[in-house]
Amino acid sequence: MIYKNFAVPVGCFNLVLPGCLKLNVFMKTKSLLIIFVLLLTAFKAVTAQTWERIYGMPNRYENTYGVANTYDMGIIQATRVNWDALWLNKTDVNGNILWSKYYKHPYQSIYVGCLTRYSPDNSLLIAGGSTQIDDWGDPVLFKVNACGTLDWCKIWNIVGGNYGVQVLNTLSGDIILHTRYASESGGFDNRFQLVKLDANGNFLWIKHIMPQSEYPNIINEDMYSLINTSDNGFLFGGRGYYRDTANPDLFWLRNMVVKCNSEGDEEWVGVYFTQRDEEEFHGVIGSVFELNGNYYAGGTRYLKYGNQTIASTPVLLKINNTGKLLSHHHTFGDSIVFSLPWAFDVINDTAVFMVTRTTPSLSQGVHIGMIITDSLGNINKALDNEIGYAIEDCLTKTHDDKYIVTGGVYSDNEYDAYALKVNSQLEWDTLYNGNFTYDSLCPFPIDSTVIICNCDITTGVKSTQPRKKVEILNVYPNPAVNQVEVILPENITCSVIEITDLFGRIAIKKETGKYVTEEVFDISGLYEGYYIVSLIDNNQILLSGKFLKKLK
């Protein structure tokens, strides 16, 4: 039985203006801030023992965009409210709210994109967007300490629409922020970038990833996932629209995996497509992870049903550290047929926990699904939750090695924040009995407050960080019409040179002998467009370069 239990406090609540003053606001005052009501027990419970929670207030739109563990067995959730405010909830081990912080600008919107725990001091990093400067929005980053106090809040002012999507820690204690729609027009070019900041939020460098000037045949790219890699780099998963070299007026949706080094320069861009199996890779990558020296990307292929294109079976790609596709597998299941893998966690070397955006039939809406697979994508167990939908950073592993999945749910004609907890066997978790000590690092009681955010505004560095020169194959002339010459590194052993279009289709393939220093290729018969040249040895890409083929 589902029921609502709203506890509405009376009297006063605290209103905090960082760096200014603290006010008491009488609850009967009719103002915009009055929509924040302390929800210390405000949730809908499915049963008394099952760990499933719905958080919300009447006549508000709430979705949880990030979740993280806290040092004291608690849980912190960052929820977007009405697309214009951030609601930060600290809960106990059973999901009951201990305290809340409601971040709001006096006149403009603040919205959350994700949340992560900042490892060095147990504080929180919350990324999102703000319209404090203009209606297009700008990236905003909050750092909140373990007691819920705002350490700092910074807005990076850039022309055009923009917001923070993901935030990561680095081993050095710096912060990496991924922003979307980084172009001045907010349009098809330069749509995402990495920003590096120090622990105080000061900008160190900014890198446009796949700038339009270098990738003119890829448009409208979006990255949905970002992780740190074991070599201190970064791995994105998402999608882009690629110009068809055979028909330049057409752009095709393709999955995309992008690997960057520690300086934010892309090392390779992977688009996984084969002519013999074309339909397998008309899709997007929802999430990526690393396991035993290889990268894995979970996505979906798209199929057509009549005139309608829909997401179909999940696909798990295995990729080596140079971007070469090692294998791909369909993840089939009777109860989870139409799914997009949206978040992963590696349980062990033979088991992966996968959260999906799922619908069991074409006539039903999308909701949360969960799958346990092996590293080949074979399903060991699946759970169709039937309600709720996953959003952005929706998965965290708890201190007791279980999983909390967050997002939103449509219930009783309203959209509310949603959370559930299961174990690694996809069995529903039950509630803990007994007393736990929370917020032990805090020497004072923590108030649930409204925080008016007048964030520091910065333009960051005056210009983007120069892109580091990565060792590549030297191909010239570029652009070229009839032929190109590829300069090979010294002491090369017998290898293979492949020239492929941006879809991964091999246009030219040639073996090169030992100690050969250059190879010439006739490209007069190729279509106009960009081509990738790869030097391959033992199925490993050693170096790559690119050139633009022109007709004249």
JSON list of C-alpha atoms in Angstrom, two decimals, residues 53 63 67 135 175 182 235 237 307 313 316 337 343 436 446 526 542:
[
{"chain": "A", "resi": 53, "resn": "ARG", "atom": "CA", "xyz": [11.41, 6.12, -0.91]},
{"chain": "A", "resi": 63, "resn": "ASN", "atom": "CA", "xyz": [13.91, 14.73, -9.70]},
{"chain": "A", "resi": 67, "resn": "VAL", "atom": "CA", "xyz": [23.44, 10.50, -4.92]},
{"chain": "A", "resi": 135, "resn": "ASP", "atom": "CA", "xyz": [18.75, 33.48, -19.36]},
{"chain": "A", "resi": 175, "resn": "ILE", "atom": "CA", "xyz": [38.37, 18.98, -9.59]},
{"chain": "A", "resi": 182, "resn": "ALA", "atom": "CA", "xyz": [29.89, 25.06, -24.50]},
{"chain": "A", "resi": 235, "resn": "LEU", "atom": "CA", "xyz": [36.62, 8.45, -20.71]},
{"chain": "A", "resi": 237, "resn": "GLY", "atom": "CA", "xyz": [30.39, 7.81, -23.50]},
{"chain": "A", "resi": 307, "resn": "ASN", "atom": "CA", "xyz": [7.94, 4.96, -39.27]},
{"chain": "A", "resi": 313, "resn": "THR", "atom": "CA", "xyz": [18.15, -4.32, -26.97]},
{"chain": "A", "resi": 316, "resn": "LEU", "atom": "CA", "xyz": [27.76, -4.02, -24.32]},
{"chain": "A", "resi": 337, "resn": "VAL", "atom": "CA", "xyz": [13.82, -5.97, -24.04]},
{"chain": "A", "resi": 343, "resn": "ALA", "atom": "CA", "xyz": [24.88, 3.41, -15.07]},
{"chain": "A", "resi": 436, "resn": "PHE", "atom": "CA", "xyz": [23.32, 5.08, 14.36]},
{"chain": "A", "resi": 446, "resn": "ILE", "atom": "CA", "xyz": [22.47, 21.17, 11.67]},
{"chain": "A", "resi": 526, "resn": "LEU", "atom": "CA", "xyz": [37.41, 8.11, -52.17]},
{"chain": "A", "resi": 542, "resn": "LEU", "atom": "CA", "xyz": [50.02, 2.34, -32.31]}
]
